[in-house]
PDB file of C-alpha atoms in Angstrom:
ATOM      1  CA  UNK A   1     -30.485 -15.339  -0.110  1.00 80.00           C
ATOM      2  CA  UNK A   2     -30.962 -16.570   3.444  1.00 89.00           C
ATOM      3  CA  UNK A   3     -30.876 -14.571   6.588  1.00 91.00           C
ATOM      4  CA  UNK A   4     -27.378 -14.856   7.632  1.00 93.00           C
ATOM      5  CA  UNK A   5     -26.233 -13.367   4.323  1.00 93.00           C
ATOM      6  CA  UNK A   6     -28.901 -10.637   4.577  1.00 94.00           C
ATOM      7  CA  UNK A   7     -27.429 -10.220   8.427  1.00 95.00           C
ATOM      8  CA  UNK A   8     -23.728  -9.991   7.218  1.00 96.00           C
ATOM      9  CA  UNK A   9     -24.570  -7.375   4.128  1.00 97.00           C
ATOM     10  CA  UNK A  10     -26.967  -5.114   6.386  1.00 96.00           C
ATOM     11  CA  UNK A  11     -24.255  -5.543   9.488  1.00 96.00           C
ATOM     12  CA  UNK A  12     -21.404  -4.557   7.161  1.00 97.00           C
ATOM     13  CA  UNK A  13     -23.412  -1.561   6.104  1.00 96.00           C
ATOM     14  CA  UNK A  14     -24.438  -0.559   9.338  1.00 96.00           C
ATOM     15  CA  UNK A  15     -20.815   1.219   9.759  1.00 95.00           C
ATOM     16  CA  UNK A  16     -20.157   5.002   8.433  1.00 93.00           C
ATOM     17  CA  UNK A  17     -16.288   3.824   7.971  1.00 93.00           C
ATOM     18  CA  UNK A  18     -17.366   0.821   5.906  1.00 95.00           C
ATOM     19  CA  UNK A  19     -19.413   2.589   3.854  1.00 96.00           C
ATOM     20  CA  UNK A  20     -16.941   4.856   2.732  1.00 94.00           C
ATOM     21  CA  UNK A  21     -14.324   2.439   2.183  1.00 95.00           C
ATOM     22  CA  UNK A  22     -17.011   0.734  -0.145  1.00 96.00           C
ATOM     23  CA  UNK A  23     -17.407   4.295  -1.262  1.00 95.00           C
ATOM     24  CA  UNK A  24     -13.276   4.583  -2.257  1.00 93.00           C
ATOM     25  CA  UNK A  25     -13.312   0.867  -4.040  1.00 96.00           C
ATOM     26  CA  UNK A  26     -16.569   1.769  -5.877  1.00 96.00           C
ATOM     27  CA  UNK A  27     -14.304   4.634  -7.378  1.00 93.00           C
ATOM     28  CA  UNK A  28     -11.244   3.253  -7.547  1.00 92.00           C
ATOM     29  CA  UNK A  29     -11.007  -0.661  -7.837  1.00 95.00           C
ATOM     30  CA  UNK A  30      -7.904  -2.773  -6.669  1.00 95.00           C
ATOM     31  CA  UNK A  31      -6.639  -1.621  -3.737  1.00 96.00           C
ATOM     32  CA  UNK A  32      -4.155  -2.731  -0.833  1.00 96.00           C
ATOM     33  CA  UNK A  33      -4.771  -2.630   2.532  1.00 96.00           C
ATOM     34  CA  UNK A  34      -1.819   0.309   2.514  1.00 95.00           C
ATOM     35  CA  UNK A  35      -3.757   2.297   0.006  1.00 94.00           C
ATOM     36  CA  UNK A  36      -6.790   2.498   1.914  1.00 93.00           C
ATOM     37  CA  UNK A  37      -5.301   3.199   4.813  1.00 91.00           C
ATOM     38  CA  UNK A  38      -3.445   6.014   2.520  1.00 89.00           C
ATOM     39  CA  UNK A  39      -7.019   7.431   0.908  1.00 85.00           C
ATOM     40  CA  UNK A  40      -8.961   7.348   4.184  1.00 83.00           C
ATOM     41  CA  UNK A  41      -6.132   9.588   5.603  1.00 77.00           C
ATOM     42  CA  UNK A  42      -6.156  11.943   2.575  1.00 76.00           C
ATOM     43  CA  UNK A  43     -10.250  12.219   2.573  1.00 77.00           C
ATOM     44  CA  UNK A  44     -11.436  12.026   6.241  1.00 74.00           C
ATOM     45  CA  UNK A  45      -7.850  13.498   7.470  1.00 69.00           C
ATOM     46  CA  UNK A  46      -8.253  10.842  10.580  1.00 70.00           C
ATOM     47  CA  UNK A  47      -6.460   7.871  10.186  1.00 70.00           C
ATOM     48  CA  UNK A  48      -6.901   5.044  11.632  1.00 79.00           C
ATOM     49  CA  UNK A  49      -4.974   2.196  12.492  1.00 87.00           C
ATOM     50  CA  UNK A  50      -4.336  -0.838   9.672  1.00 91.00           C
ATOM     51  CA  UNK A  51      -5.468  -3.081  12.372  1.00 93.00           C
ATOM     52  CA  UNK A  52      -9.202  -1.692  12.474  1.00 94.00           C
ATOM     53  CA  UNK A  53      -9.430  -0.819   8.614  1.00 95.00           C
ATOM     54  CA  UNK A  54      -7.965  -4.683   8.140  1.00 96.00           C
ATOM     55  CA  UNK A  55     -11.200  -5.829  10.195  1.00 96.00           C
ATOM     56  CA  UNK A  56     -13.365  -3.897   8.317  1.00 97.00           C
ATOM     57  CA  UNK A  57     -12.094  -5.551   5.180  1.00 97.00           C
ATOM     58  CA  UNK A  58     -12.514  -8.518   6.804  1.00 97.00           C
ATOM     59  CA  UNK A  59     -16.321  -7.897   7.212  1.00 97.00           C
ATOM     60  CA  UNK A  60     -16.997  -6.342   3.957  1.00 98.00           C
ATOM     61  CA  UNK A  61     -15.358  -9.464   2.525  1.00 97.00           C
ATOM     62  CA  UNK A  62     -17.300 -12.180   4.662  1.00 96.00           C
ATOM     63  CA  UNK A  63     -20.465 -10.027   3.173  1.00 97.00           C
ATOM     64  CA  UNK A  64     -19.419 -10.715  -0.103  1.00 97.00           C
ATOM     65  CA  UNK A  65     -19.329  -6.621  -0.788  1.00 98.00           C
ATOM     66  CA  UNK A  66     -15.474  -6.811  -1.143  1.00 98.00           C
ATOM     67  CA  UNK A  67     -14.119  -9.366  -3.450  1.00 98.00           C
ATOM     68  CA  UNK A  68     -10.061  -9.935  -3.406  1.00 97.00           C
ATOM     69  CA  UNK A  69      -7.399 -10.539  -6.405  1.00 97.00           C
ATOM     70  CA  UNK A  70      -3.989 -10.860  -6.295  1.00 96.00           C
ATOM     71  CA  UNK A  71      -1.453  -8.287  -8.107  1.00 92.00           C
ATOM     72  CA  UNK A  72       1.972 -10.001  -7.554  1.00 90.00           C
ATOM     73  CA  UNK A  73       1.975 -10.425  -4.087  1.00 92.00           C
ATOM     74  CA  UNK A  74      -0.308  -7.950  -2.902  1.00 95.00           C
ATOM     75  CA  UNK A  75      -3.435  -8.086  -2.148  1.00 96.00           C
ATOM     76  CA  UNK A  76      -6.168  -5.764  -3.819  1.00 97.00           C
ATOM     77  CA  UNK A  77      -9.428  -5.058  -2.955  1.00 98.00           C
ATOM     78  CA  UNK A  78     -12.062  -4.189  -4.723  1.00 98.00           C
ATOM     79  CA  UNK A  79     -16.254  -3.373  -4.341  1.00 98.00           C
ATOM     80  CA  UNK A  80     -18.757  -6.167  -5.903  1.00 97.00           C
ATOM     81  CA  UNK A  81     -22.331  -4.709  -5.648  1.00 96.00           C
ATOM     82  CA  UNK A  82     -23.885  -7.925  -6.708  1.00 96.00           C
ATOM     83  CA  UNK A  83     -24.839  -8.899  -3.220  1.00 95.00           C
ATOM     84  CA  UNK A  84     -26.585  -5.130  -2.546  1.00 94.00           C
ATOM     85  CA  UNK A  85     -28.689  -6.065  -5.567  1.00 93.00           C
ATOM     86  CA  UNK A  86     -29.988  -9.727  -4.415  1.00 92.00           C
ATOM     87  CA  UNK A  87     -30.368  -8.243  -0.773  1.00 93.00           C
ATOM     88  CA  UNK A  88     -32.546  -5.687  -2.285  1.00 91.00           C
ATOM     89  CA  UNK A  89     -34.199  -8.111  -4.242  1.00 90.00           C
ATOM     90  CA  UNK A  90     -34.493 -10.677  -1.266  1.00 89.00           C
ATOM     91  CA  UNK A  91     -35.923  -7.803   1.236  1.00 90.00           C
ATOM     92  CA  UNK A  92     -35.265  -4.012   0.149  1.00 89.00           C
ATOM     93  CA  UNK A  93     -37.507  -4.209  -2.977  1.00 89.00           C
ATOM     94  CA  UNK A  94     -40.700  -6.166  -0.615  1.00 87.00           C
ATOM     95  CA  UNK A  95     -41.269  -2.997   0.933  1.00 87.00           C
ATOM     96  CA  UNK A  96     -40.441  -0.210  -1.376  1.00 85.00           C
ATOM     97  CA  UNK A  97     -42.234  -1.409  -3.899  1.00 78.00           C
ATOM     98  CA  UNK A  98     -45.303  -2.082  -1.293  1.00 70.00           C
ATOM     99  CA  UNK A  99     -44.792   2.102  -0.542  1.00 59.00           C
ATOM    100  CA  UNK A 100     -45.063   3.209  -4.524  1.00 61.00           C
ATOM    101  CA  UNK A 101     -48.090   1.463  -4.677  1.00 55.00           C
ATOM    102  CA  UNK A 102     -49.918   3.318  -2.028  1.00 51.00           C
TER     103      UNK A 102
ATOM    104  CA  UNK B   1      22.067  10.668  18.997  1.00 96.00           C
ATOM    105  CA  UNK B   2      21.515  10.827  15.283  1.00 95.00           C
ATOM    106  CA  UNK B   3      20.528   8.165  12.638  1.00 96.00           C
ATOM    107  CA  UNK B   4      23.674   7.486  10.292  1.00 97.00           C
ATOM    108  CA  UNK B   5      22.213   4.373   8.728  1.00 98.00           C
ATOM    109  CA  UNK B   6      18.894   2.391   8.094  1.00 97.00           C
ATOM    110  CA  UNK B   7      18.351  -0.186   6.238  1.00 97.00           C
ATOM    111  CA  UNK B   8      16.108  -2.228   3.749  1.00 98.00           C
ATOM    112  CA  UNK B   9      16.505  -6.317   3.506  1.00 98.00           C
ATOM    113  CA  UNK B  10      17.408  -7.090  -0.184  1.00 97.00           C
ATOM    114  CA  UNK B  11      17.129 -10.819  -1.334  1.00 95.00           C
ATOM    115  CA  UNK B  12      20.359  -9.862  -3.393  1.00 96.00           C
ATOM    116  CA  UNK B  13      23.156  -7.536  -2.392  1.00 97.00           C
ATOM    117  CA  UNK B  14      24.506  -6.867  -6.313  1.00 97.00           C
ATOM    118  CA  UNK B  15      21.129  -6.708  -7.814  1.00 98.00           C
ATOM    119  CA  UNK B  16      20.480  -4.432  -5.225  1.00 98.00           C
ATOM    120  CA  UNK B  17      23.362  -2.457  -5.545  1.00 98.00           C
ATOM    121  CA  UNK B  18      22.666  -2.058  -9.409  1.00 98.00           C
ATOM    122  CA  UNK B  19      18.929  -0.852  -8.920  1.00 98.00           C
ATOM    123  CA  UNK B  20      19.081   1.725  -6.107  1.00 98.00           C
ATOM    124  CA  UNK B  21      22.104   2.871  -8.050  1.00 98.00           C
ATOM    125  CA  UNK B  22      21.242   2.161 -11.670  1.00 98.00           C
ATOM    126  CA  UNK B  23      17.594   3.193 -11.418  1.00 98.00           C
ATOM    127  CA  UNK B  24      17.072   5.111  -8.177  1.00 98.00           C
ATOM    128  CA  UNK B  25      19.964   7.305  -8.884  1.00 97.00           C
ATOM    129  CA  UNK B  26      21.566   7.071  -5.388  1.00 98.00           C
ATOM    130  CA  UNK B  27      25.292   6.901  -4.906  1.00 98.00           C
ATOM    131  CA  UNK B  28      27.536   3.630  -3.697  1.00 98.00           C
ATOM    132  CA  UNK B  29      29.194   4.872  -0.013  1.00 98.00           C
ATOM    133  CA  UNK B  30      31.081   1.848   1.587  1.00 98.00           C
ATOM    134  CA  UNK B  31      31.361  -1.564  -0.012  1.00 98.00           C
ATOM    135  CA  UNK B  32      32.901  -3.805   2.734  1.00 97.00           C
ATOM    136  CA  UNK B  33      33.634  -7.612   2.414  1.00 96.00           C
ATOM    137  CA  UNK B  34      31.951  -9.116   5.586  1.00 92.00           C
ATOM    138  CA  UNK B  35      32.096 -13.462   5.622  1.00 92.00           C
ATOM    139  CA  UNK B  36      29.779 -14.619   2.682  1.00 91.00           C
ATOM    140  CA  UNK B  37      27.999 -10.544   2.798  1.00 95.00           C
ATOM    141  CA  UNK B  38      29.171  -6.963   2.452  1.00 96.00           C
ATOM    142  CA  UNK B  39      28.363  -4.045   4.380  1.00 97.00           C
ATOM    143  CA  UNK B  40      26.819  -1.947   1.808  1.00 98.00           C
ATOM    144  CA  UNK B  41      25.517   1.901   1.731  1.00 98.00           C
ATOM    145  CA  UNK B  42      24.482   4.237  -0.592  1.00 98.00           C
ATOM    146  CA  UNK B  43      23.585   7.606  -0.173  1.00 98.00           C
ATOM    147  CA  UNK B  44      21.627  10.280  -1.750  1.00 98.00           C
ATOM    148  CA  UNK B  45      23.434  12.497  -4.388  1.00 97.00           C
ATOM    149  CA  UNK B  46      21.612  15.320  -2.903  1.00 96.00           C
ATOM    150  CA  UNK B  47      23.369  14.795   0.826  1.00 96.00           C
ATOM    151  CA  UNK B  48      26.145  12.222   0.056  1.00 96.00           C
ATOM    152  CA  UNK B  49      27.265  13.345   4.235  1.00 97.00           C
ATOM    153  CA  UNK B  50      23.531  12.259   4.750  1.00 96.00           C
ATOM    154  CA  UNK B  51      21.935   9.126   6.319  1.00 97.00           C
ATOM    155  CA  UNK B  52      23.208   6.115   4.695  1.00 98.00           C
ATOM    156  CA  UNK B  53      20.754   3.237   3.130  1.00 98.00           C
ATOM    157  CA  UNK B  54      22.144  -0.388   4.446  1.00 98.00           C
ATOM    158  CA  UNK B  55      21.363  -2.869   1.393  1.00 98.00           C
ATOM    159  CA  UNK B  56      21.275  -5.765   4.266  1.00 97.00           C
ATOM    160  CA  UNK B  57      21.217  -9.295   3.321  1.00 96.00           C
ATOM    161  CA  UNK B  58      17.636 -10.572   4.126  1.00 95.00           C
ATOM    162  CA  UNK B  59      19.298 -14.156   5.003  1.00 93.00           C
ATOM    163  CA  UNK B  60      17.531 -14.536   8.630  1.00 95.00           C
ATOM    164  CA  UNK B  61      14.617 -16.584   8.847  1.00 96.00           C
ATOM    165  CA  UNK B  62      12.605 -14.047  10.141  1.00 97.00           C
ATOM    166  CA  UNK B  63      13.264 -11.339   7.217  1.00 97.00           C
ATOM    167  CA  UNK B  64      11.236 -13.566   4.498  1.00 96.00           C
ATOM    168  CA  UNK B  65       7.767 -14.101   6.484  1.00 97.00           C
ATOM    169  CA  UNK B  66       8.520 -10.125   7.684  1.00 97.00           C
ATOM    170  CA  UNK B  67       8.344  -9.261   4.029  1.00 97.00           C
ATOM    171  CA  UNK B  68       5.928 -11.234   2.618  1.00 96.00           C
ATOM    172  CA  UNK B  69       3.359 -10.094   5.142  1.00 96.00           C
ATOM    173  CA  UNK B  70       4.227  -6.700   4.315  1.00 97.00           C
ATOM    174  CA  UNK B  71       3.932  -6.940   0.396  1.00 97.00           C
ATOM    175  CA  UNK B  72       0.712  -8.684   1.100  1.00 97.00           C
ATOM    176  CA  UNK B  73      -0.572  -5.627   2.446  1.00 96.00           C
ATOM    177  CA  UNK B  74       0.958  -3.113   0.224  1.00 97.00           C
ATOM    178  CA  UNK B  75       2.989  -1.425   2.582  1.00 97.00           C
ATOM    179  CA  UNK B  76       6.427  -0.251   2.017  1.00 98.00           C
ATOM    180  CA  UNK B  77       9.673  -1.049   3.927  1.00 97.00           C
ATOM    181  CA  UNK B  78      10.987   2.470   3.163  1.00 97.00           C
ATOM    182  CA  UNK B  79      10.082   5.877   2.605  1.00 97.00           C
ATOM    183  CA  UNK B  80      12.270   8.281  -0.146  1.00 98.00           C
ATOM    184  CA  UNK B  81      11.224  12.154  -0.444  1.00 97.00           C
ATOM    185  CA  UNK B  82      11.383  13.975  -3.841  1.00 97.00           C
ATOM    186  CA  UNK B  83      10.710  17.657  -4.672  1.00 96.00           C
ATOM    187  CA  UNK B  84       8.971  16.810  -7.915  1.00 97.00           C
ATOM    188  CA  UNK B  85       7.142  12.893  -7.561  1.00 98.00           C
ATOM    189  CA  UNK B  86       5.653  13.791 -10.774  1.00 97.00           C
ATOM    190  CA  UNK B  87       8.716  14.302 -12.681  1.00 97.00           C
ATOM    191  CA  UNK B  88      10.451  10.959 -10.632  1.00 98.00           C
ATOM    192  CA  UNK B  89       7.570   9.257 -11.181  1.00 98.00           C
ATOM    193  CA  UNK B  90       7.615   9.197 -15.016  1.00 98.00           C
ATOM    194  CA  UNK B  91      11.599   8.880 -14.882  1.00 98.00           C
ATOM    195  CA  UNK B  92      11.548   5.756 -13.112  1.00 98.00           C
ATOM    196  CA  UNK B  93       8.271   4.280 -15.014  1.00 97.00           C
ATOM    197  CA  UNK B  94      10.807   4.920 -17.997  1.00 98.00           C
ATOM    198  CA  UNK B  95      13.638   3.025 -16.644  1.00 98.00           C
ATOM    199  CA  UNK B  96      10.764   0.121 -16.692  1.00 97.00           C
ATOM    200  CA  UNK B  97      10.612   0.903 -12.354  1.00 98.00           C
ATOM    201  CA  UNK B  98       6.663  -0.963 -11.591  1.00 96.00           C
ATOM    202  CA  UNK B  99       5.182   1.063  -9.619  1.00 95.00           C
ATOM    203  CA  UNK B 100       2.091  -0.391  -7.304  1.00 93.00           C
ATOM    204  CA  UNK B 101       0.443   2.976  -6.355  1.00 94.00           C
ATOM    205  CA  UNK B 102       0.716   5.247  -8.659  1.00 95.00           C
ATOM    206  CA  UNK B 103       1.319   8.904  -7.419  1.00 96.00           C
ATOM    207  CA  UNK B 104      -1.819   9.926  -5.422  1.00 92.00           C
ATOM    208  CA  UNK B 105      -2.688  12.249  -2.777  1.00 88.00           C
ATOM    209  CA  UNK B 106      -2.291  11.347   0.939  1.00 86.00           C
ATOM    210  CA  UNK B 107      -2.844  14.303   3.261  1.00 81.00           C
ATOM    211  CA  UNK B 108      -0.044  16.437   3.785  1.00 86.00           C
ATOM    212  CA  UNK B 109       1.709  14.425   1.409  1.00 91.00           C
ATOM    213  CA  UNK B 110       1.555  12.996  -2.342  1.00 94.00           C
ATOM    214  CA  UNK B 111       2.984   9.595  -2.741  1.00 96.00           C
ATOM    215  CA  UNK B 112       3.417   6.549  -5.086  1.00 97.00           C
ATOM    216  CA  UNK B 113       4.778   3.101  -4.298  1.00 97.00           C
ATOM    217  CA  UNK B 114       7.371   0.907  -6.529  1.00 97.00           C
ATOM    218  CA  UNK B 115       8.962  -2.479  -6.051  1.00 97.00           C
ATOM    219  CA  UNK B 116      12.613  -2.235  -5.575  1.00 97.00           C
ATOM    220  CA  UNK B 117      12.949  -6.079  -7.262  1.00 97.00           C
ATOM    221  CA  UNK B 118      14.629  -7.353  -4.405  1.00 97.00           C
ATOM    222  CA  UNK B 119      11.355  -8.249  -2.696  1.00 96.00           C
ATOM    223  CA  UNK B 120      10.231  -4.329  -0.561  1.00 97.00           C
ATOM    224  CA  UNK B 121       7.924  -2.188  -1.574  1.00 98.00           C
ATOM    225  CA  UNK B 122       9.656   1.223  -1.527  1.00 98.00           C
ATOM    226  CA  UNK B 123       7.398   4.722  -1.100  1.00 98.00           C
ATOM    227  CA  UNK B 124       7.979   8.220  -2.488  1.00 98.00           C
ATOM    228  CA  UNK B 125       6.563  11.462  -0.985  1.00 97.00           C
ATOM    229  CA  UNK B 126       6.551  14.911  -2.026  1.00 97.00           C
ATOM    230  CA  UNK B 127       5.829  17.175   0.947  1.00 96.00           C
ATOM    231  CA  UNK B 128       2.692  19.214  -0.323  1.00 91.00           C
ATOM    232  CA  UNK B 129       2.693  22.820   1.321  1.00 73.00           C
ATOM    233  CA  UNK B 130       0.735  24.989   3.077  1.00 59.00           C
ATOM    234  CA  UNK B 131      -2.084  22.079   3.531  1.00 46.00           C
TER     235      UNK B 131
END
């Protein structure tokens, strides 16, 4: 894993609204954008607008974190963790496992 | 000022007609020849004097790309209340209705989300109260 993909899983982390979304997919896969937008006014009773949650997507996806499927024609999201474990394998783990040893 | 009609863009006035009648459960209100179209309402049962649902010809080349970009995204092109979604819920999944969200919290409200077949995605809300 090179740096630009460690940048673009870290950056898409480094959000408190991204993390929950990844949060919602993790338990419940295969949503639209109009479900999200749905769940994130039912669970943080703020809502924001499809325009930022869309760009949020949009990063989540470019980090690999969200992966996309079609249902008919709509669009469904859902969480893939794999790139959380090679990030932690490509940096995380260097340093955690340093601290157990000490 | 008051809102006698709205409408949703069908891709097929009769199949239309025959779903939101057939299936939904609403009632037909005017059925008027118009060129190559018809001016077509239905109503609810519960307030046939209520606002009335346009079944509009989507035949503008705008309505497609419009509607695509809004299935794409999940989001529905109109908004029906129910007292029980529950109880509509499993009657329509009965009638073979697909729903795409299947009745969830949402706030103030619960809702679920169907396809109407004639291209919208159509939304159902129970007001939850005191919440």
């Amino acid at each position: 894993m090179d740096d630009d993909q460690l940048d673009n899983i870290f950056k898409a982390l480094g959000d408190p609204m991204r993390r929950r979304i990844l949060d919602r997919l993790a338990k419940r896969p295969g949503q639209s954008l109009f479900e999200i937008c749905a769940s994130s006014v039912a669970e943080d009773g703020r809502s924001l607008s499809r325009q930022t949650i869309s760009q949020h997507l949009d990063m989540l996806e470019r980090a690999g974190l969200v992966q996309t499927h079609w249902s008919g024609r709509t669009k469904m999201h859902s969480f893939d963790n794999a790139p959380l474990r090679k990030a932690a394998d490509a940096w995380l783990n260097k340093h955690l496992k340093k601290g157990r040893a000490t | 000022m008051r809102i006698y009609v709205t409408s949703v863009f069908v891709d097929d006035q009769a199949k239309a007609l025959n779903f939101y009648t057939d299936k939904l459960g609403f009632i037909l209100k005017h059925d008027i020849p118009l060129g190559a179209h018809r001016w077509l309402t239905v109503v609810s049962k519960e307030a046939p004097e209520g606002t009335e649902l346009l079944l509009e010809p989507g035949e503008h080349p705008a309505v497609g790309p419009y509607k695509s970009a809004l299935v794409n995204d999940g989001i529905p092109a109109a908004s029906f209340q129910v007292d029980d979604l529950d109880k509509e819920f499993g009657r329509l999944r009965e009638l073979g209705v697909q729903f795409t969200v299947e009745p969830m919290d949402a706030g103030t409200v619960r809702m679920a989300v169907f396809d109407d077949t004639c291209g919208n995605l159509i939304q159902l809300v129970e007001m939850i109260q005191g919440k």
